[in-house]
Tab-separated table of C-alpha atoms and ligand atoms in Angstrom:
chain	number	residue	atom	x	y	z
A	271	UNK	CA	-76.185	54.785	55.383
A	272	UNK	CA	-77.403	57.808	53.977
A	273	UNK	CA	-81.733	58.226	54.755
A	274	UNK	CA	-84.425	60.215	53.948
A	275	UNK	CA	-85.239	62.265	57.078
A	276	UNK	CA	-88.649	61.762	59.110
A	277	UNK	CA	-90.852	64.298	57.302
A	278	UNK	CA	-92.803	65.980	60.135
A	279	UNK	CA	-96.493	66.124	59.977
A	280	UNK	CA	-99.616	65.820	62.537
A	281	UNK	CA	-100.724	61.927	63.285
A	282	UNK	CA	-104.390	61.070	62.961
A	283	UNK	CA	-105.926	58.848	65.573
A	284	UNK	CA	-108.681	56.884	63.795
A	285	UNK	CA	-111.176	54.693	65.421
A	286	UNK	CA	-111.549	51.022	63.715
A	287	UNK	CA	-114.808	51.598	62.467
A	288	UNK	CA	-115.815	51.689	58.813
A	289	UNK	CA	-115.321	55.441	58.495
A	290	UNK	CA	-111.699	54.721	59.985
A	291	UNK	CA	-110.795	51.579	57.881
A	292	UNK	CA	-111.600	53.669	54.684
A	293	UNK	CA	-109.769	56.348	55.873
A	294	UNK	CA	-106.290	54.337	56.655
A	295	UNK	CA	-107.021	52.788	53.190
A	296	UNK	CA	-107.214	55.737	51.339
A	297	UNK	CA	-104.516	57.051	53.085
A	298	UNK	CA	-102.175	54.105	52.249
A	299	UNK	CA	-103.699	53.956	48.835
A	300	UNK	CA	-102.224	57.353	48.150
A	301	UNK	CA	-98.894	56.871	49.501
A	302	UNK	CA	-98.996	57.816	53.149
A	303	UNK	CA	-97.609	55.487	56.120
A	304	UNK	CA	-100.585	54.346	59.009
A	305	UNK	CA	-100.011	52.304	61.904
A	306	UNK	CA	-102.507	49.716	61.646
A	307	UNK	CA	-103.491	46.503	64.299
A	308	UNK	CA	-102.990	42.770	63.132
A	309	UNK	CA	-103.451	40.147	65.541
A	310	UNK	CA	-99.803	40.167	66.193
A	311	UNK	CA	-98.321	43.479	66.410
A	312	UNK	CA	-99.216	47.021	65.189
A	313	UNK	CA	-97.256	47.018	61.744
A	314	UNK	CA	-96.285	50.406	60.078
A	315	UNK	CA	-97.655	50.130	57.006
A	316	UNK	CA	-97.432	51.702	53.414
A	317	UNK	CA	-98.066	50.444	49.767
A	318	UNK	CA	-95.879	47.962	49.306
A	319	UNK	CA	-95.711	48.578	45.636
A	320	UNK	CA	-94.446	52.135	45.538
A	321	UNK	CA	-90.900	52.619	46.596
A	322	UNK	CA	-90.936	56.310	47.660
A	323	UNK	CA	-94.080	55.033	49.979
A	324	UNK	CA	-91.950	52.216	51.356
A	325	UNK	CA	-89.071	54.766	51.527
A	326	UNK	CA	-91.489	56.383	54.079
A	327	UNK	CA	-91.792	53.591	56.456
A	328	UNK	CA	-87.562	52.957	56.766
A	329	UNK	CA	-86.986	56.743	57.787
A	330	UNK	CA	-90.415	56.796	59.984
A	331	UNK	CA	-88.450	53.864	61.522
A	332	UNK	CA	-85.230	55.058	61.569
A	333	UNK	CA	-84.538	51.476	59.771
A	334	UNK	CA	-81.182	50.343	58.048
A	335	UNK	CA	-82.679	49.962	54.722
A	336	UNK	CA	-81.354	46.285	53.867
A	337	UNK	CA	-84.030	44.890	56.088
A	338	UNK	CA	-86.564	43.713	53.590
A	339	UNK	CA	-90.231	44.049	54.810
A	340	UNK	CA	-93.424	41.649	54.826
A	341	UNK	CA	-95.845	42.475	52.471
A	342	UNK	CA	-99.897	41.602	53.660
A	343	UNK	CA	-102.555	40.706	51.719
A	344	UNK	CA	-105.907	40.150	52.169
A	345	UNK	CA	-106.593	36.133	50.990
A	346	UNK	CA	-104.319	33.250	49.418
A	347	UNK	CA	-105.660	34.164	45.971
A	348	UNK	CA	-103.939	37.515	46.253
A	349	UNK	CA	-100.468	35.711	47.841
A	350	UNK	CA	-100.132	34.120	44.854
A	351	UNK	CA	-100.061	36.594	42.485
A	352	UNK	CA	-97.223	37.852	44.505
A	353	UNK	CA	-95.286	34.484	45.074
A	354	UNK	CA	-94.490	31.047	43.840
A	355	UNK	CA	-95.909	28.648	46.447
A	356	UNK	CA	-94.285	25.178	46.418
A	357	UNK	CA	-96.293	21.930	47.975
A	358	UNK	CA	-94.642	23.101	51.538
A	359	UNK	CA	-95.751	26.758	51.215
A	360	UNK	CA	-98.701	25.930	49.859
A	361	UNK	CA	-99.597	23.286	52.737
A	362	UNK	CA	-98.389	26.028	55.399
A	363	UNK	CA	-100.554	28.868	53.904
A	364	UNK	CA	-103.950	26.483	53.954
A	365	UNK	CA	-102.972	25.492	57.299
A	366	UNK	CA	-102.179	28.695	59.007
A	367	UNK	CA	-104.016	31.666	56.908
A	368	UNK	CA	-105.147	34.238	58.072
A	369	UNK	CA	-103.062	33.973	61.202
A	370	UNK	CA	-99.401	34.705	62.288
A	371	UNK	CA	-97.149	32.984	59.753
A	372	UNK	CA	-95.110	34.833	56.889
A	373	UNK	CA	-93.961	32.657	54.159
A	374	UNK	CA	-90.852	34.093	52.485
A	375	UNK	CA	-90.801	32.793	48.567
A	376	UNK	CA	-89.618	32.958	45.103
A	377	UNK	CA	-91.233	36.590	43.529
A	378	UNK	CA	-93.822	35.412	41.236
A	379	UNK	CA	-93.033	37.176	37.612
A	380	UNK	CA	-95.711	39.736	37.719
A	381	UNK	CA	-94.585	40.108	41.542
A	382	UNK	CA	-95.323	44.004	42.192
A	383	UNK	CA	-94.456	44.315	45.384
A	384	UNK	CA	-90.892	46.984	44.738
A	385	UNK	CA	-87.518	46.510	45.467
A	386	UNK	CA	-86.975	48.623	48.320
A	387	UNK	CA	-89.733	46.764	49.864
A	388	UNK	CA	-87.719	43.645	48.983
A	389	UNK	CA	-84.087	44.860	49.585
A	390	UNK	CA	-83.747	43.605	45.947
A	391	UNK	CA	-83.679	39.509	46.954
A	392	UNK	CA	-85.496	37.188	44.547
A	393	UNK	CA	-87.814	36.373	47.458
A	394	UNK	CA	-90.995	38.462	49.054
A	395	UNK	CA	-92.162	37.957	52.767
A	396	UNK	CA	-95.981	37.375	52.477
A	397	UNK	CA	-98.717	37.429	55.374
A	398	UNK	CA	-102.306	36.867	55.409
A	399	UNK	CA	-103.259	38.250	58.653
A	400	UNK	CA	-106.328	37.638	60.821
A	401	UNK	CA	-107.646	40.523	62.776
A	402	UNK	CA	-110.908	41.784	61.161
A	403	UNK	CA	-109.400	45.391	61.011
A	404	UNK	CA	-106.380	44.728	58.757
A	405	UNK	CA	-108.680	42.201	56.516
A	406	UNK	CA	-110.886	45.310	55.813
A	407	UNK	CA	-107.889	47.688	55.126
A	408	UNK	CA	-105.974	45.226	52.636
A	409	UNK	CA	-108.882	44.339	51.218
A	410	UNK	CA	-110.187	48.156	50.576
A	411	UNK	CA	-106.585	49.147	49.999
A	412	UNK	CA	-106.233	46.188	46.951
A	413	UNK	CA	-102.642	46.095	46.660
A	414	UNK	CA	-99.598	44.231	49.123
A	415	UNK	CA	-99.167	46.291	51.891
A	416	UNK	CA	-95.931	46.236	53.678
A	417	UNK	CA	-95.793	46.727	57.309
A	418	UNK	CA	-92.755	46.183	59.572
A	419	UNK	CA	-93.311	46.322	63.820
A	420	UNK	CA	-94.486	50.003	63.963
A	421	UNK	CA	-92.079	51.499	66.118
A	422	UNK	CA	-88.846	53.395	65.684
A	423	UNK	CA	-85.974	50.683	65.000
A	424	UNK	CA	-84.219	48.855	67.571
A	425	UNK	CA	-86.777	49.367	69.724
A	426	UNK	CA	-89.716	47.310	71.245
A	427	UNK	CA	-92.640	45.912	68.888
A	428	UNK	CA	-95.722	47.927	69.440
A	429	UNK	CA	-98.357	46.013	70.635
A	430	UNK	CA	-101.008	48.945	71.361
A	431	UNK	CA	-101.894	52.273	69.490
A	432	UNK	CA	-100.376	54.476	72.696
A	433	UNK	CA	-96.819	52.234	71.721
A	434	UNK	CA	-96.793	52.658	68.445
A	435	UNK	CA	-97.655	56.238	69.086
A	436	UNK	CA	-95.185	56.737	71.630
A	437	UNK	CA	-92.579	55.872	68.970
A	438	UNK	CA	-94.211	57.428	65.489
A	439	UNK	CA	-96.334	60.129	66.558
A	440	UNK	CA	-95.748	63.294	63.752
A	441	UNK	CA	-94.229	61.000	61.969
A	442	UNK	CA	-96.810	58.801	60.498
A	443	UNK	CA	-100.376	60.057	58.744
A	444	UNK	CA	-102.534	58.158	60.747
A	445	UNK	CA	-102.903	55.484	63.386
A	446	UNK	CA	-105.972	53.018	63.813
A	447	UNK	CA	-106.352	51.859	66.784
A	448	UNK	CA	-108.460	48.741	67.935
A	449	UNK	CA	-106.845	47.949	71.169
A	450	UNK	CA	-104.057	45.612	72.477
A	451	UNK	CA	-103.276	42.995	69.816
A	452	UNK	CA	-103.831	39.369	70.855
A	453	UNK	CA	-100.514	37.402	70.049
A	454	UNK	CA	-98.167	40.210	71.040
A	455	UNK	CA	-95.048	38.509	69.130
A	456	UNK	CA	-94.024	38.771	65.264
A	457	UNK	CA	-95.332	36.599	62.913
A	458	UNK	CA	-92.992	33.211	62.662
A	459	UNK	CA	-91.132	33.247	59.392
A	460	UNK	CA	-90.598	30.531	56.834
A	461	UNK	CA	-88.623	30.206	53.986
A	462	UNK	CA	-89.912	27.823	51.257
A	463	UNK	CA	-87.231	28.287	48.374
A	464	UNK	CA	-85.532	25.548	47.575
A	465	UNK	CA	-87.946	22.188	48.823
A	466	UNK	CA	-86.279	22.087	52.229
A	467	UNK	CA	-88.733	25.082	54.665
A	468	UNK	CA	-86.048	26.982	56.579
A	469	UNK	CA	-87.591	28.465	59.983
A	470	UNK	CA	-86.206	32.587	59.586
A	471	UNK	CA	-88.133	33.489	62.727
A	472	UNK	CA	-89.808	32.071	65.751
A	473	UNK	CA	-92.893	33.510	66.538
A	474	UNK	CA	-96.877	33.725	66.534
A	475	UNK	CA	-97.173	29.575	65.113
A	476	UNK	CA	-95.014	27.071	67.571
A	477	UNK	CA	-92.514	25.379	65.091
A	478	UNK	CA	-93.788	22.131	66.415
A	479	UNK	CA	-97.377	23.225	64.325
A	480	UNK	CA	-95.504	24.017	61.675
A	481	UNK	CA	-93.456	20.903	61.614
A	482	UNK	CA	-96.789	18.713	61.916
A	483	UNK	CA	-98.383	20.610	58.849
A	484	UNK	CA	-95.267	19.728	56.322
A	485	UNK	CA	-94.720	16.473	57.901
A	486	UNK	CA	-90.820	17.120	58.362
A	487	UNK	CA	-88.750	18.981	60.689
A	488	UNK	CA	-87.633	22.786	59.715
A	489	UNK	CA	-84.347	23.570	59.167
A	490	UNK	CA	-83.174	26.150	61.565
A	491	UNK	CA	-81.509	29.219	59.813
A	492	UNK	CA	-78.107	30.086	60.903
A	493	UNK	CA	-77.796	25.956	62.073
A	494	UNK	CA	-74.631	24.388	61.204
A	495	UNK	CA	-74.158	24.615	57.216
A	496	UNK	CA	-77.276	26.604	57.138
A	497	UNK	CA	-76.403	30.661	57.016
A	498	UNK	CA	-78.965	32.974	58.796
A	499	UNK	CA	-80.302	34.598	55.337
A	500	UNK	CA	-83.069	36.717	57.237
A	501	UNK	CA	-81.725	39.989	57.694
A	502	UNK	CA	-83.728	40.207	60.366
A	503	UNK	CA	-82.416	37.759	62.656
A	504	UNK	CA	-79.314	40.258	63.482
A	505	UNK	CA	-78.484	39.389	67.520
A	506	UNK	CA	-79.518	43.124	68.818
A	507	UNK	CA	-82.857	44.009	67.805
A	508	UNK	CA	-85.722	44.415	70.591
A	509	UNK	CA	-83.624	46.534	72.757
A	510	UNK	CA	-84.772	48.188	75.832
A	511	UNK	CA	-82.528	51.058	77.204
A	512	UNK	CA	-82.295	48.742	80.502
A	513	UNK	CA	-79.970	45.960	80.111
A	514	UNK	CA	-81.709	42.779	80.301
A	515	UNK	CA	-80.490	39.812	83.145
A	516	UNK	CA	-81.972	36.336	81.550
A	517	UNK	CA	-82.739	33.275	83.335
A	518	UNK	CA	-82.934	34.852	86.934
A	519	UNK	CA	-84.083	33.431	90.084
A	520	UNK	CA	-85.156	36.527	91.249
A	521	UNK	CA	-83.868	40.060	91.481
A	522	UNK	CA	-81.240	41.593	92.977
A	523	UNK	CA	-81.224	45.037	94.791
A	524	UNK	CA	-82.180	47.719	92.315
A	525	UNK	CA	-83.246	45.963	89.437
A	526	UNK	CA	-86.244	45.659	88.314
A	527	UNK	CA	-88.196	42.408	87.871
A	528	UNK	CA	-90.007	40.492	84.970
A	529	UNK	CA	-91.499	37.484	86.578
A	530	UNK	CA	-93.496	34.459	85.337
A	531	UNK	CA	-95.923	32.100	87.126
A	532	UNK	CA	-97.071	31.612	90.733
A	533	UNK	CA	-94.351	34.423	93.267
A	534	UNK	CA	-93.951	33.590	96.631
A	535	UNK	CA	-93.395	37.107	96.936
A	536	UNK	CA	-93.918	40.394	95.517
A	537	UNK	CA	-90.986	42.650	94.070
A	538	UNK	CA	-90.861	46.355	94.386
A	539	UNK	CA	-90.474	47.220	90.661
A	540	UNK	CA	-92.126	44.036	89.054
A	541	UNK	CA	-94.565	42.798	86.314
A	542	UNK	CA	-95.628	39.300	85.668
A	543	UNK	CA	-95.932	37.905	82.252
A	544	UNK	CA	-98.367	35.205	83.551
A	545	UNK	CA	-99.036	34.858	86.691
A	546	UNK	CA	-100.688	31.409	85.674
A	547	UNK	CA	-97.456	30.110	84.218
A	548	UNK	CA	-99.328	30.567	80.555
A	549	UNK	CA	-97.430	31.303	77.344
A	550	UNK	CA	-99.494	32.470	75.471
A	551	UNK	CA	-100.485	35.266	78.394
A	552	UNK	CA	-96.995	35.660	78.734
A	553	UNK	CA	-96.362	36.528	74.733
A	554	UNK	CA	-99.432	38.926	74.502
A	555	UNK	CA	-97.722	40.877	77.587
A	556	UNK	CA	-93.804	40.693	76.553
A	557	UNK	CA	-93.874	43.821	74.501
A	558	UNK	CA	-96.009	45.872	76.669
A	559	UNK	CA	-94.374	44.513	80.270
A	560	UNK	CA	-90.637	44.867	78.757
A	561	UNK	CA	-91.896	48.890	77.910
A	562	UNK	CA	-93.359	49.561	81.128
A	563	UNK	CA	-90.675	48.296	83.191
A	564	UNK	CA	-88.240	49.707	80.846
A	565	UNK	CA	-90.132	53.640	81.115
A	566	UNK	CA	-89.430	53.094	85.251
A	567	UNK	CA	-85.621	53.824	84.076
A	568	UNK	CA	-83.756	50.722	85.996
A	569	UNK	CA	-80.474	50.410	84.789
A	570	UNK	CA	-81.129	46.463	84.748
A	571	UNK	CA	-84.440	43.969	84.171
A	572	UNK	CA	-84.239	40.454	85.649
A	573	UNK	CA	-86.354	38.300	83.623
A	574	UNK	CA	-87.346	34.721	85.319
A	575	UNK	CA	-87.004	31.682	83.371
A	576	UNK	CA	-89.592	31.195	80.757
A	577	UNK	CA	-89.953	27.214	79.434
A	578	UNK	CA	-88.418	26.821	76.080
A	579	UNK	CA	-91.731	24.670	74.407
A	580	UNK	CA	-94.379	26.142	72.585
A	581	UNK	CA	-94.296	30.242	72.355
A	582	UNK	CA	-92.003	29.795	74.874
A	583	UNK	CA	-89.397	29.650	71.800
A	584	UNK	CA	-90.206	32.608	70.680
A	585	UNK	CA	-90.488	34.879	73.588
A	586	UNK	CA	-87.027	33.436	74.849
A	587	UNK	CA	-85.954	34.426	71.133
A	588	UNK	CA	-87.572	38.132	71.829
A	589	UNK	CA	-85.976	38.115	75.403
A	590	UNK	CA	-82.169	37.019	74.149
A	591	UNK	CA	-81.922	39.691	71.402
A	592	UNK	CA	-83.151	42.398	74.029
A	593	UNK	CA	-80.358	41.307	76.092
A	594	UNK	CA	-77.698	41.049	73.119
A	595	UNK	CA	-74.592	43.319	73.763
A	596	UNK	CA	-75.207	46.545	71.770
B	824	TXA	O1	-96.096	39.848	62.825
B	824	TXA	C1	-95.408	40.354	61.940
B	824	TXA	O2	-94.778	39.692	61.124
B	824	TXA	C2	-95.369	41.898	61.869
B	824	TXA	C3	-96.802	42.354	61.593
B	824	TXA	C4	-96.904	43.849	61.452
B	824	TXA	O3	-97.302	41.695	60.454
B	824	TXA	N1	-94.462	42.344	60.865
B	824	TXA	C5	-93.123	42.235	61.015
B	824	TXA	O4	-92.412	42.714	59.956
B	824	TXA	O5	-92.581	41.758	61.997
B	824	TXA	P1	-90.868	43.044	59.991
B	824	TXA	O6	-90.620	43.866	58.765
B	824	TXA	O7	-90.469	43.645	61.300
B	824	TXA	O8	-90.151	41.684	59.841
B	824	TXA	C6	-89.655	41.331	58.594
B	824	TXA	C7	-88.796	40.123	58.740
B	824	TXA	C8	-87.349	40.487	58.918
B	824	TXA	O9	-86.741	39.562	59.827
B	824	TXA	C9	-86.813	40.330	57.512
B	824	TXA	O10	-85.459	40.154	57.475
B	824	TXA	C10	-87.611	39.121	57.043
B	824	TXA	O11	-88.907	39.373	57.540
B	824	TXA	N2	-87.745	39.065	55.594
B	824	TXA	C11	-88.528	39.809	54.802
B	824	TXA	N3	-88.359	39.501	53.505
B	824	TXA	C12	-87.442	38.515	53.486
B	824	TXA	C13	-86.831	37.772	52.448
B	824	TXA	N4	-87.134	37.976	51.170
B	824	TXA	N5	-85.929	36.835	52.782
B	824	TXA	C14	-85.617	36.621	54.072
B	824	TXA	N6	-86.167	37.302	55.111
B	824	TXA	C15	-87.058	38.237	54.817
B	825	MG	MG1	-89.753	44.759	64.289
C-alpha cells in the first residue's frame, strides 16, 4: 500500500500548562500532528476532520491505512453531533464519560469527522476522555480529534512522552507531555449498531462494568456467527522485537522475565507488573515494562500468568497479540 512518506521536521516538547495546551491546540487546529496524554495512552493526534491532517498521523505511524481511527471530543453534547447514540450507547456514554470507553456508531448526517479518518465505514469511533490535559486541548481545539496509540505501528502503545518520543520524534510537530498515563491500556471498544453492543476491544472499562450498565451480556466480536469487524483486532499488533513466552512459571536460562505478584525469588533480567498481585498496577506498567525489557535485547520474554477477571482481560488480550506469530 502505497503512503505518504514521514515528512521530517523538529518535535516540540511542550509542558501541560496553559501556554502548552494552547499551543498543541493551535497546532492541531492548523493541521499539524501532536502527541498528546489521555488517561489511557498518549494518542497521536490530528484534526479529525481534515483528511490530509489525518493522512499525517498514518505515515507518522507507518499505519496500513484501513485502520479507521477514534475520534475525541470534549463532552457528550459534542459526541452527538458526530454519532447516532441508541438507548445502549447512550446508557454506556452517561455511565462511563469521560473515561476509557470508545463507542463505535452509526455517522450522524452532519458527521464531519472525514473518511480517511473513518476508512470510509458508516460508523465513527468516539471517546470522551478524562485526563484534564486532553479536556483542555479538545475543548480549545473545537473540532473531533483523532488520535490512534502514538507510536510507530506494530509497535508498543506509548504510555509516557519519552515512548511516544522514542517512536515519533522529527516526525510529529509537537509533544505534550504530563507524565505516565494512569490506565496504561487502550480504551475498550463497543459497537452499538444494530441494538445488540458488540465488545471490538477489551480494555480501560472491565466488560463485566459494561455488561452491568446495559443490563445484558456483550457479544464478543469474532465469536461464533459474529465476524471480528474491528480492523483493529488483527492477531499481531503490540509486537515487541523479543518473542513473547505466555503463561510461564518462571524463566528459563537467557530469557528475560515479566513477573506478577509476590517472587520467591529474584530474576536476573526481570520486571514485575505488580508486585501486589494488582491489575490495575499491572495494566498501568504493561506498556512501559514490555519496552524496557524489550530495549535489554533478549531474544525471548517469559511473562507469568496474569488472572483472566477484571483488566486482567485486557492485558492478557495486549500480552497474546504481542506474542502472535509475525
Ligand atoms: O485509549 C485509546 O482508545 C487510545 C487513546 C489515544 O484514546 N486510542 C486508540 O486508538 O487506541 P486506535 O486508533 O489505536 O484504535 C482504534 C481502534 C481500532 O481497533 C479500530 O479498528 C477501531 O478502533 N475502530 C475505529 N473506528 C471503527 C469503526 N468505525 N468500526 C469498527 N472499529 C473501529
Ligand atoms: Mg495502537
Amino acid at each position: 500500500m502505497s503512503q505518504p512518506l514521514p515528512a521530517s521536521r523538529p518535535t516540540k516538547r511542550l509542558a501541560a500548562d496553559a501556554a502548552g495546551i494552547a499551543e498543541a491546540a493551535a497546532l492541531l487546529r492548523g493541521g499539524g500532528l501532536v502527541a498528546l496524554p489521555t488517561e489511557t495512552v498518549y494518542g497521536l493526534a490530528a484534526d479529525a476532520t481534515s483528511g490530509a491532517a489525518v493522512a499525517g498521523i498514518y505515515a507518522a505511524k507507518e499505519r496500513p491505512s484501513f485502520n479507521p481511527l477514534i475520534s475525541h471530543l470534549p463532552d457528550l453534547a459534542s459526541a452527538r453531533r458526530q454519532g447516532l447514540f441508541d438507548a445502549n450507547a447512550l446508557a454506556l456514554a452517561q455511565a462511563f464519560w469521560p473515561g476509557p470507553l470508545t463507542l463505535v456508531v452509526p455517522a450522524a448526517p452532519g458527521c464531519t469527522v472525514s473518511e480517511l479518518a473513518r476508512a470510509g465505514l458508516p460508523s465513527v469511533a468516539l471517546r470522551v476522555p478524562a485526563h484534564p490535559v486532553a479536556h483542555a486541548v479538545l475543548e480549545a481545539a473545537r473540532r473531533p480529534i483523532a488520535a490512534p496509540s502514538a507510536n510507530r505501528s506494530g509497535r508498543i502503545s506509548a504510555t509516557s512522552a519519552r515512548h511516544a518520543l522514542a517512536d515519533l520524534d522529527g516526525r510529529i510537530d509537537a509533544v505534550l507531555d504530563a507524565g505516565p498515563t494512569e490506565v496504561g491500556l487502550e480504551s475498550t471498544i463497543v459497537a452499538c449498531l444494530d441494538g445488540a453492543p458488540r465488545l471490538l476491544r477489551p480494555g480501560g472499562v472491565p466488560r463485566s462494568a459494561i455488561e452491568h450498565a446495559i443490563g445484558r451480556p456483550l457479544v464478543i466480536a469474532g465469536e461464533a456467527g459474529h465476524a471480528p469487524i474491528s480492523p483493529g483486532m488483527l492477531a499481531s499488533h503490540y509486537a515487541p522485537s523479543a518473542h513473547m513466552r505466555l503463561d510461564a512459571d518462571a524463566p528459563e536460562d537467557g530469557e528475560a522475565w515479566l513477573g506478577f505478584g509476590a517472587e520467591q525469588r529474584k530474576h536476573p533480567v526481570s520486571l514485575n507488573l505488580s508486585p501486589a498481585g494488582d491489575l490495575r498496577e499491572a495494566a498501568a506498567n504493561l506498556f512501559g515494562h514490555m519496552r524496557r525489557l524489550d530495549e535489554m535485547g533478549p531474544a525471548i520474554i517469559a511473562v507469568a500468568r496474569i488472572p483472566e477477571h477484571g483488566l486482567g482481560e485486557a492485558i492478557n488480550d495486549r500480552l497474546r497479540r504481542a506474542a502472535a506469530p509475525r
